């Protein structure tokens, strides 16, 4: 019996080592590709292939697994898009590689409610930042569809922690909110230089998406906890988010991506 326990522990250790090695190796390859291969298709394929376990089940479970993996896919493709963005610098690519490594080995495996909420928030931020950093010449329909997928996937990821019965309807509704804002942002995109570096700009709409998602999370959490929306719990976040959004829309629209 003791021998079996030791064998199981050894296999678990080897499995963990392999998991970390494969993920960190993939990040290293993605970084190398962004430096040496100036066409992102190979990097996109690599990220998608790394999700092979999503389809390693019976076909009837594929849709469920794909929906459950959307946040991870959004982050992965977002990192690739930012690495290959025209304004990407070596420092930015290194920072993105480090972030993606941390995401894969430390953040992605987490499963508590607040941790999955954090995962969804990061996906909103990275996904929308990447989308509006590279989609200037894309057809509006493609941008709208991508925004819808980001909104749907992140909402579903968050709602899954509550075992929400109407998860598909609510996720789709939030996806439509993202799609509508994404359509507007496609024609009216502004960005703000980070750390004083003009090449490193954060899309204005990413801030808006993140703030709206934060308020929506507070509203839903309050409703789920009390079966009603407690104004005292949501007023602060709502007022703060509204003030910030109005401020950037009215006074900080001078820089265009």
PDB file of C-alpha atoms in Angstrom:
ATOM      1  CA  UNK A   1       0.000   0.000   0.000  1.00  0.00           C
ATOM      2  CA  UNK A   2       2.826   2.356   0.891  1.00  0.00           C
ATOM      3  CA  UNK A   3       4.489   1.500  -2.411  1.00  0.00           C
ATOM      4  CA  UNK A   4       1.326   2.488  -4.305  1.00  0.00           C
ATOM      5  CA  UNK A   5       1.163   5.809  -2.463  1.00  0.00           C
ATOM      6  CA  UNK A   6       4.788   6.578  -3.295  1.00  0.00           C
ATOM      7  CA  UNK A   7       4.195   5.645  -6.924  1.00  0.00           C
ATOM      8  CA  UNK A   8       1.149   7.918  -7.089  1.00  0.00           C
ATOM      9  CA  UNK A   9       3.106  10.806  -5.557  1.00  0.00           C
ATOM     10  CA  UNK A  10       5.951  10.247  -7.996  1.00  0.00           C
ATOM     11  CA  UNK A  11       3.567  10.249 -10.949  1.00  0.00           C
ATOM     12  CA  UNK A  12       1.897  13.402  -9.651  1.00  0.00           C
ATOM     13  CA  UNK A  13       5.267  15.118  -9.329  1.00  0.00           C
ATOM     14  CA  UNK A  14       6.295  14.084 -12.832  1.00  0.00           C
ATOM     15  CA  UNK A  15       2.932  15.231 -14.174  1.00  0.00           C
ATOM     16  CA  UNK A  16       3.353  18.649 -12.553  1.00  0.00           C
ATOM     17  CA  UNK A  17       6.883  18.996 -13.890  1.00  0.00           C
ATOM     18  CA  UNK A  18       5.701  18.091 -17.382  1.00  0.00           C
ATOM     19  CA  UNK A  19       2.800  20.561 -17.106  1.00  0.00           C
ATOM     20  CA  UNK A  20       5.065  23.440 -16.117  1.00  0.00           C
ATOM     21  CA  UNK A  21       7.732  22.527 -18.661  1.00  0.00           C
ATOM     22  CA  UNK A  22       5.289  22.309 -21.568  1.00  0.00           C
ATOM     23  CA  UNK A  23       3.558  25.570 -20.717  1.00  0.00           C
ATOM     24  CA  UNK A  24       6.753  27.514 -20.114  1.00  0.00           C
ATOM     25  CA  UNK A  25       8.222  25.994 -23.245  1.00  0.00           C
ATOM     26  CA  UNK A  26       5.228  27.147 -25.263  1.00  0.00           C
ATOM     27  CA  UNK A  27       5.609  30.680 -23.920  1.00  0.00           C
ATOM     28  CA  UNK A  28       9.283  30.667 -24.886  1.00  0.00           C
ATOM     29  CA  UNK A  29       8.405  29.496 -28.400  1.00  0.00           C
ATOM     30  CA  UNK A  30       5.731  32.187 -28.742  1.00  0.00           C
ATOM     31  CA  UNK A  31       8.210  34.851 -27.695  1.00  0.00           C
ATOM     32  CA  UNK A  32      10.779  33.540 -30.172  1.00  0.00           C
ATOM     33  CA  UNK A  33       8.161  33.516 -32.928  1.00  0.00           C
ATOM     34  CA  UNK A  34       7.202  37.119 -32.213  1.00  0.00           C
ATOM     35  CA  UNK A  35      10.849  38.093 -32.643  1.00  0.00           C
ATOM     36  CA  UNK A  36      11.778  35.950 -35.630  1.00  0.00           C
ATOM     37  CA  UNK A  37       8.582  35.115 -37.526  1.00  0.00           C
ATOM     38  CA  UNK A  38       6.722  38.231 -38.572  1.00  0.00           C
ATOM     39  CA  UNK A  39       3.461  36.502 -39.380  1.00  0.00           C
ATOM     40  CA  UNK A  40       1.190  35.602 -36.451  1.00  0.00           C
ATOM     41  CA  UNK A  41      -0.639  32.617 -37.958  1.00  0.00           C
ATOM     42  CA  UNK A  42       1.869  30.074 -36.621  1.00  0.00           C
ATOM     43  CA  UNK A  43       1.628  31.532 -33.113  1.00  0.00           C
ATOM     44  CA  UNK A  44      -2.176  31.507 -33.263  1.00  0.00           C
ATOM     45  CA  UNK A  45      -2.168  27.868 -34.358  1.00  0.00           C
ATOM     46  CA  UNK A  46       0.220  26.979 -31.529  1.00  0.00           C
ATOM     47  CA  UNK A  47      -2.059  28.569 -28.929  1.00  0.00           C
ATOM     48  CA  UNK A  48      -5.111  26.784 -30.329  1.00  0.00           C
ATOM     49  CA  UNK A  49      -3.299  23.445 -30.522  1.00  0.00           C
ATOM     50  CA  UNK A  50      -2.301  23.802 -26.875  1.00  0.00           C
ATOM     51  CA  UNK A  51      -6.021  23.505 -26.034  1.00  0.00           C
ATOM     52  CA  UNK A  52      -6.231  20.019 -27.578  1.00  0.00           C
ATOM     53  CA  UNK A  53      -7.640  18.556 -24.379  1.00  0.00           C
ATOM     54  CA  UNK A  54     -10.816  20.557 -24.997  1.00  0.00           C
ATOM     55  CA  UNK A  55     -11.666  18.157 -27.821  1.00  0.00           C
ATOM     56  CA  UNK A  56     -10.184  15.008 -26.299  1.00  0.00           C
ATOM     57  CA  UNK A  57     -13.630  13.866 -25.178  1.00  0.00           C
ATOM     58  CA  UNK A  58     -16.789  12.663 -26.858  1.00  0.00           C
ATOM     59  CA  UNK A  59     -18.132  15.137 -29.442  1.00  0.00           C
ATOM     60  CA  UNK A  60     -21.269  15.779 -27.381  1.00  0.00           C
ATOM     61  CA  UNK A  61     -19.058  17.475 -24.764  1.00  0.00           C
ATOM     62  CA  UNK A  62     -17.134  19.639 -27.233  1.00  0.00           C
ATOM     63  CA  UNK A  63     -19.418  22.669 -27.043  1.00  0.00           C
ATOM     64  CA  UNK A  64     -19.377  22.671 -23.243  1.00  0.00           C
ATOM     65  CA  UNK A  65     -15.600  22.370 -23.140  1.00  0.00           C
ATOM     66  CA  UNK A  66     -15.101  25.059 -25.771  1.00  0.00           C
ATOM     67  CA  UNK A  67     -17.307  27.470 -23.848  1.00  0.00           C
ATOM     68  CA  UNK A  68     -15.428  26.653 -20.656  1.00  0.00           C
ATOM     69  CA  UNK A  69     -12.100  27.352 -22.370  1.00  0.00           C
ATOM     70  CA  UNK A  70     -13.049  30.680 -23.942  1.00  0.00           C
ATOM     71  CA  UNK A  71     -11.382  32.781 -21.242  1.00  0.00           C
ATOM     72  CA  UNK A  72      -8.114  30.895 -21.619  1.00  0.00           C
ATOM     73  CA  UNK A  73      -8.282  31.166 -25.412  1.00  0.00           C
ATOM     74  CA  UNK A  74      -9.062  34.893 -25.237  1.00  0.00           C
ATOM     75  CA  UNK A  75      -6.034  35.505 -23.027  1.00  0.00           C
ATOM     76  CA  UNK A  76      -3.762  33.369 -25.193  1.00  0.00           C
ATOM     77  CA  UNK A  77      -4.820  34.929 -28.480  1.00  0.00           C
ATOM     78  CA  UNK A  78      -4.783  38.369 -26.861  1.00  0.00           C
ATOM     79  CA  UNK A  79      -1.175  37.924 -25.817  1.00  0.00           C
ATOM     80  CA  UNK A  80      -0.242  36.790 -29.330  1.00  0.00           C
ATOM     81  CA  UNK A  81      -2.066  39.731 -30.910  1.00  0.00           C
ATOM     82  CA  UNK A  82      -0.304  42.222 -28.644  1.00  0.00           C
ATOM     83  CA  UNK A  83       3.070  40.591 -29.287  1.00  0.00           C
ATOM     84  CA  UNK A  84       2.529  40.994 -33.026  1.00  0.00           C
ATOM     85  CA  UNK A  85       0.963  44.453 -32.841  1.00  0.00           C
ATOM     86  CA  UNK A  86       2.835  46.993 -35.004  1.00  0.00           C
ATOM     87  CA  UNK A  87       3.647  49.113 -31.951  1.00  0.00           C
ATOM     88  CA  UNK A  88       4.980  46.193 -29.878  1.00  0.00           C
ATOM     89  CA  UNK A  89       8.492  46.676 -28.515  1.00  0.00           C
ATOM     90  CA  UNK A  90      10.931  44.116 -27.152  1.00  0.00           C
ATOM     91  CA  UNK A  91      10.148  45.193 -23.590  1.00  0.00           C
ATOM     92  CA  UNK A  92       6.416  44.785 -24.201  1.00  0.00           C
ATOM     93  CA  UNK A  93       6.910  41.323 -25.689  1.00  0.00           C
ATOM     94  CA  UNK A  94       8.991  40.239 -22.717  1.00  0.00           C
ATOM     95  CA  UNK A  95       6.344  41.585 -20.322  1.00  0.00           C
ATOM     96  CA  UNK A  96       3.604  39.764 -22.228  1.00  0.00           C
ATOM     97  CA  UNK A  97       5.588  36.524 -22.197  1.00  0.00           C
ATOM     98  CA  UNK A  98       6.103  36.792 -18.438  1.00  0.00           C
ATOM     99  CA  UNK A  99       2.415  37.533 -17.903  1.00  0.00           C
ATOM    100  CA  UNK A 100       1.333  34.599 -20.068  1.00  0.00           C
ATOM    101  CA  UNK A 101       3.684  32.262 -18.227  1.00  0.00           C
ATOM    102  CA  UNK A 102       2.199  33.375 -14.904  1.00  0.00           C
ATOM    103  CA  UNK A 103      -1.289  32.981 -16.340  1.00  0.00           C
ATOM    104  CA  UNK A 104      -0.675  29.424 -17.506  1.00  0.00           C
ATOM    105  CA  UNK A 105       1.088  28.046 -14.438  1.00  0.00           C
ATOM    106  CA  UNK A 106      -0.381  30.111 -11.590  1.00  0.00           C
ATOM    107  CA  UNK A 107      -3.626  31.905 -12.501  1.00  0.00           C
ATOM    108  CA  UNK A 108      -5.377  29.568 -14.933  1.00  0.00           C
ATOM    109  CA  UNK A 109      -5.463  26.522 -12.571  1.00  0.00           C
ATOM    110  CA  UNK A 110      -7.222  28.502  -9.803  1.00  0.00           C
ATOM    111  CA  UNK A 111     -10.850  27.590  -9.170  1.00  0.00           C
ATOM    112  CA  UNK A 112     -12.255  29.622  -6.269  1.00  0.00           C
ATOM    113  CA  UNK A 113     -15.000  32.113  -7.073  1.00  0.00           C
ATOM    114  CA  UNK A 114     -12.927  35.261  -6.597  1.00  0.00           C
ATOM    115  CA  UNK A 115     -10.080  33.679  -8.536  1.00  0.00           C
ATOM    116  CA  UNK A 116     -12.296  32.846 -11.500  1.00  0.00           C
ATOM    117  CA  UNK A 117     -13.694  36.368 -11.337  1.00  0.00           C
ATOM    118  CA  UNK A 118     -10.124  37.635 -11.579  1.00  0.00           C
ATOM    119  CA  UNK A 119      -9.529  35.351 -14.559  1.00  0.00           C
ATOM    120  CA  UNK A 120     -12.587  36.758 -16.321  1.00  0.00           C
ATOM    121  CA  UNK A 121     -11.482  40.317 -15.575  1.00  0.00           C
ATOM    122  CA  UNK A 122      -8.012  39.700 -16.971  1.00  0.00           C
ATOM    123  CA  UNK A 123      -9.555  38.173 -20.094  1.00  0.00           C
ATOM    124  CA  UNK A 124     -11.714  41.271 -20.576  1.00  0.00           C
ATOM    125  CA  UNK A 125      -8.693  43.532 -20.213  1.00  0.00           C
ATOM    126  CA  UNK A 126      -6.235  41.556 -22.359  1.00  0.00           C
ATOM    127  CA  UNK A 127      -8.811  40.480 -24.934  1.00  0.00           C
ATOM    128  CA  UNK A 128     -10.264  43.910 -25.628  1.00  0.00           C
ATOM    129  CA  UNK A 129      -6.873  45.628 -25.480  1.00  0.00           C
ATOM    130  CA  UNK A 130      -5.574  43.231 -28.115  1.00  0.00           C
ATOM    131  CA  UNK A 131      -8.700  43.405 -30.258  1.00  0.00           C
ATOM    132  CA  UNK A 132      -8.721  47.179 -30.558  1.00  0.00           C
ATOM    133  CA  UNK A 133      -4.956  47.428 -30.885  1.00  0.00           C
ATOM    134  CA  UNK A 134      -4.877  45.373 -34.082  1.00  0.00           C
ATOM    135  CA  UNK A 135      -8.328  45.668 -35.671  1.00  0.00           C
ATOM    136  CA  UNK A 136      -8.139  49.126 -37.259  1.00  0.00           C
ATOM    137  CA  UNK A 137      -8.521  47.761 -40.781  1.00  0.00           C
ATOM    138  CA  UNK A 138     -10.760  44.804 -39.967  1.00  0.00           C
ATOM    139  CA  UNK A 139     -14.384  44.692 -41.146  1.00  0.00           C
ATOM    140  CA  UNK A 140     -16.753  45.991 -38.486  1.00  0.00           C
ATOM    141  CA  UNK A 141     -18.620  42.669 -38.434  1.00  0.00           C
ATOM    142  CA  UNK A 142     -15.458  40.792 -37.415  1.00  0.00           C
ATOM    143  CA  UNK A 143     -14.712  43.245 -34.609  1.00  0.00           C
ATOM    144  CA  UNK A 144     -18.293  43.029 -33.352  1.00  0.00           C
ATOM    145  CA  UNK A 145     -18.185  39.219 -33.414  1.00  0.00           C
ATOM    146  CA  UNK A 146     -14.888  39.141 -31.507  1.00  0.00           C
ATOM    147  CA  UNK A 147     -16.240  41.559 -28.901  1.00  0.00           C
ATOM    148  CA  UNK A 148     -19.358  39.412 -28.530  1.00  0.00           C
ATOM    149  CA  UNK A 149     -17.247  36.288 -27.950  1.00  0.00           C
ATOM    150  CA  UNK A 150     -15.119  38.066 -25.339  1.00  0.00           C
ATOM    151  CA  UNK A 151     -18.192  39.329 -23.506  1.00  0.00           C
ATOM    152  CA  UNK A 152     -19.987  35.993 -23.714  1.00  0.00           C
ATOM    153  CA  UNK A 153     -16.990  33.926 -22.655  1.00  0.00           C
ATOM    154  CA  UNK A 154     -15.980  36.087 -19.710  1.00  0.00           C
ATOM    155  CA  UNK A 155     -19.551  36.392 -18.436  1.00  0.00           C
ATOM    156  CA  UNK A 156     -20.064  32.643 -18.678  1.00  0.00           C
ATOM    157  CA  UNK A 157     -16.796  32.013 -16.844  1.00  0.00           C
ATOM    158  CA  UNK A 158     -17.892  34.286 -13.998  1.00  0.00           C
ATOM    159  CA  UNK A 159     -21.480  33.019 -13.829  1.00  0.00           C
ATOM    160  CA  UNK A 160     -20.375  29.386 -13.792  1.00  0.00           C
ATOM    161  CA  UNK A 161     -19.097  29.901 -10.248  1.00  0.00           C
ATOM    162  CA  UNK A 162     -22.674  30.611  -9.105  1.00  0.00           C
ATOM    163  CA  UNK A 163     -24.321  27.679 -10.895  1.00  0.00           C
ATOM    164  CA  UNK A 164     -26.598  30.162 -12.608  1.00  0.00           C
ATOM    165  CA  UNK A 165     -29.550  28.437 -14.303  1.00  0.00           C
ATOM    166  CA  UNK A 166     -29.863  31.140 -16.971  1.00  0.00           C
ATOM    167  CA  UNK A 167     -26.149  31.218 -17.663  1.00  0.00           C
ATOM    168  CA  UNK A 168     -26.472  31.080 -21.446  1.00  0.00           C
ATOM    169  CA  UNK A 169     -29.072  33.848 -21.653  1.00  0.00           C
ATOM    170  CA  UNK A 170     -27.206  36.162 -19.286  1.00  0.00           C
ATOM    171  CA  UNK A 171     -23.866  35.478 -20.956  1.00  0.00           C
ATOM    172  CA  UNK A 172     -25.320  36.159 -24.376  1.00  0.00           C
ATOM    173  CA  UNK A 173     -26.898  39.380 -23.117  1.00  0.00           C
ATOM    174  CA  UNK A 174     -23.536  40.561 -21.811  1.00  0.00           C
ATOM    175  CA  UNK A 175     -21.926  39.507 -25.066  1.00  0.00           C
ATOM    176  CA  UNK A 176     -24.393  41.701 -26.945  1.00  0.00           C
ATOM    177  CA  UNK A 177     -23.460  44.637 -24.705  1.00  0.00           C
ATOM    178  CA  UNK A 178     -19.827  44.079 -25.650  1.00  0.00           C
ATOM    179  CA  UNK A 179     -20.774  43.763 -29.318  1.00  0.00           C
ATOM    180  CA  UNK A 180     -22.648  47.071 -29.327  1.00  0.00           C
ATOM    181  CA  UNK A 181     -19.858  48.946 -27.576  1.00  0.00           C
ATOM    182  CA  UNK A 182     -17.335  47.213 -29.815  1.00  0.00           C
ATOM    183  CA  UNK A 183     -19.156  48.458 -32.903  1.00  0.00           C
ATOM    184  CA  UNK A 184     -18.998  52.036 -31.632  1.00  0.00           C
ATOM    185  CA  UNK A 185     -15.367  51.709 -30.584  1.00  0.00           C
ATOM    186  CA  UNK A 186     -14.396  50.370 -33.996  1.00  0.00           C
ATOM    187  CA  UNK A 187     -15.236  53.756 -35.486  1.00  0.00           C
ATOM    188  CA  UNK A 188     -14.105  55.816 -32.510  1.00  0.00           C
ATOM    189  CA  UNK A 189     -10.938  54.325 -31.047  1.00  0.00           C
ATOM    190  CA  UNK A 190      -8.696  56.281 -28.721  1.00  0.00           C
ATOM    191  CA  UNK A 191      -5.654  55.152 -26.793  1.00  0.00           C
ATOM    192  CA  UNK A 192      -3.522  56.403 -23.940  1.00  0.00           C
ATOM    193  CA  UNK A 193       0.247  56.096 -23.804  1.00  0.00           C
ATOM    194  CA  UNK A 194       1.428  53.989 -20.882  1.00  0.00           C
ATOM    195  CA  UNK A 195       4.499  55.006 -18.905  1.00  0.00           C
ATOM    196  CA  UNK A 196       4.979  57.874 -21.328  1.00  0.00           C
ATOM    197  CA  UNK A 197       5.711  55.500 -24.217  1.00  0.00           C
ATOM    198  CA  UNK A 198       3.633  56.373 -27.283  1.00  0.00           C
ATOM    199  CA  UNK A 199       4.243  52.943 -28.795  1.00  0.00           C
ATOM    200  CA  UNK A 200       2.563  51.364 -25.771  1.00  0.00           C
ATOM    201  CA  UNK A 201      -1.053  52.533 -25.799  1.00  0.00           C
ATOM    202  CA  UNK A 202      -4.093  51.299 -23.916  1.00  0.00           C
ATOM    203  CA  UNK A 203      -7.370  51.523 -25.875  1.00  0.00           C
ATOM    204  CA  UNK A 204      -9.944  53.726 -24.199  1.00  0.00           C
ATOM    205  CA  UNK A 205     -12.649  51.137 -24.751  1.00  0.00           C
ATOM    206  CA  UNK A 206     -10.663  48.579 -22.732  1.00  0.00           C
ATOM    207  CA  UNK A 207     -10.991  50.805 -19.677  1.00  0.00           C
ATOM    208  CA  UNK A 208     -14.721  51.157 -20.347  1.00  0.00           C
ATOM    209  CA  UNK A 209     -15.227  47.408 -20.780  1.00  0.00           C
ATOM    210  CA  UNK A 210     -13.295  46.677 -17.591  1.00  0.00           C
ATOM    211  CA  UNK A 211     -15.218  49.226 -15.517  1.00  0.00           C
ATOM    212  CA  UNK A 212     -18.592  48.064 -16.835  1.00  0.00           C
ATOM    213  CA  UNK A 213     -17.667  44.449 -16.118  1.00  0.00           C
ATOM    214  CA  UNK A 214     -16.691  45.382 -12.573  1.00  0.00           C
ATOM    215  CA  UNK A 215     -20.040  47.088 -11.984  1.00  0.00           C
ATOM    216  CA  UNK A 216     -21.936  44.172 -13.531  1.00  0.00           C
ATOM    217  CA  UNK A 217     -20.073  41.762 -11.249  1.00  0.00           C
ATOM    218  CA  UNK A 218     -21.002  43.819  -8.184  1.00  0.00           C
ATOM    219  CA  UNK A 219     -24.660  43.978  -9.243  1.00  0.00           C
ATOM    220  CA  UNK A 220     -24.952  40.254  -9.930  1.00  0.00           C
ATOM    221  CA  UNK A 221     -23.122  39.290  -6.735  1.00  0.00           C
ATOM    222  CA  UNK A 222     -25.446  41.504  -4.703  1.00  0.00           C
ATOM    223  CA  UNK A 223     -28.515  40.028  -6.381  1.00  0.00           C
ATOM    224  CA  UNK A 224     -27.301  36.464  -5.917  1.00  0.00           C
ATOM    225  CA  UNK A 225     -26.544  37.027  -2.247  1.00  0.00           C
ATOM    226  CA  UNK A 226     -29.731  38.889  -1.280  1.00  0.00           C
ATOM    227  CA  UNK A 227     -32.133  37.981  -4.114  1.00  0.00           C
ATOM    228  CA  UNK A 228     -32.361  41.706  -4.685  1.00  0.00           C
ATOM    229  CA  UNK A 229     -29.922  44.442  -5.622  1.00  0.00           C
ATOM    230  CA  UNK A 230     -28.749  46.220  -2.483  1.00  0.00           C
ATOM    231  CA  UNK A 231     -28.106  49.823  -3.489  1.00  0.00           C
ATOM    232  CA  UNK A 232     -25.562  50.332  -0.730  1.00  0.00           C
ATOM    233  CA  UNK A 233     -23.406  47.560  -2.192  1.00  0.00           C
ATOM    234  CA  UNK A 234     -23.466  48.710  -5.803  1.00  0.00           C
ATOM    235  CA  UNK A 235     -23.789  52.490  -5.547  1.00  0.00           C
ATOM    236  CA  UNK A 236     -20.099  53.083  -4.847  1.00  0.00           C
ATOM    237  CA  UNK A 237     -18.742  51.000  -7.754  1.00  0.00           C
ATOM    238  CA  UNK A 238     -21.440  52.329 -10.104  1.00  0.00           C
ATOM    239  CA  UNK A 239     -20.771  55.981  -9.271  1.00  0.00           C
ATOM    240  CA  UNK A 240     -17.005  55.522  -9.478  1.00  0.00           C
ATOM    241  CA  UNK A 241     -17.191  53.706 -12.815  1.00  0.00           C
ATOM    242  CA  UNK A 242     -19.634  56.256 -14.244  1.00  0.00           C
ATOM    243  CA  UNK A 243     -17.437  59.148 -13.155  1.00  0.00           C
ATOM    244  CA  UNK A 244     -14.322  57.583 -14.672  1.00  0.00           C
ATOM    245  CA  UNK A 245     -16.057  56.745 -17.951  1.00  0.00           C
ATOM    246  CA  UNK A 246     -17.520  60.242 -18.274  1.00  0.00           C
ATOM    247  CA  UNK A 247     -14.147  61.770 -17.460  1.00  0.00           C
ATOM    248  CA  UNK A 248     -12.253  59.868 -20.130  1.00  0.00           C
ATOM    249  CA  UNK A 249     -15.008  60.410 -22.705  1.00  0.00           C
ATOM    250  CA  UNK A 250     -15.294  64.143 -22.087  1.00  0.00           C
ATOM    251  CA  UNK A 251     -11.720  65.152 -21.339  1.00  0.00           C
ATOM    252  CA  UNK A 252      -9.341  62.497 -22.672  1.00  0.00           C
ATOM    253  CA  UNK A 253     -10.244  61.937 -26.304  1.00  0.00           C
ATOM    254  CA  UNK A 254      -7.239  63.619 -27.855  1.00  0.00           C
ATOM    255  CA  UNK A 255      -5.095  60.567 -28.649  1.00  0.00           C
ATOM    256  CA  UNK A 256      -6.142  58.251 -31.455  1.00  0.00           C
ATOM    257  CA  UNK A 257      -4.763  54.735 -31.915  1.00  0.00           C
TER     258      UNK A 257
END
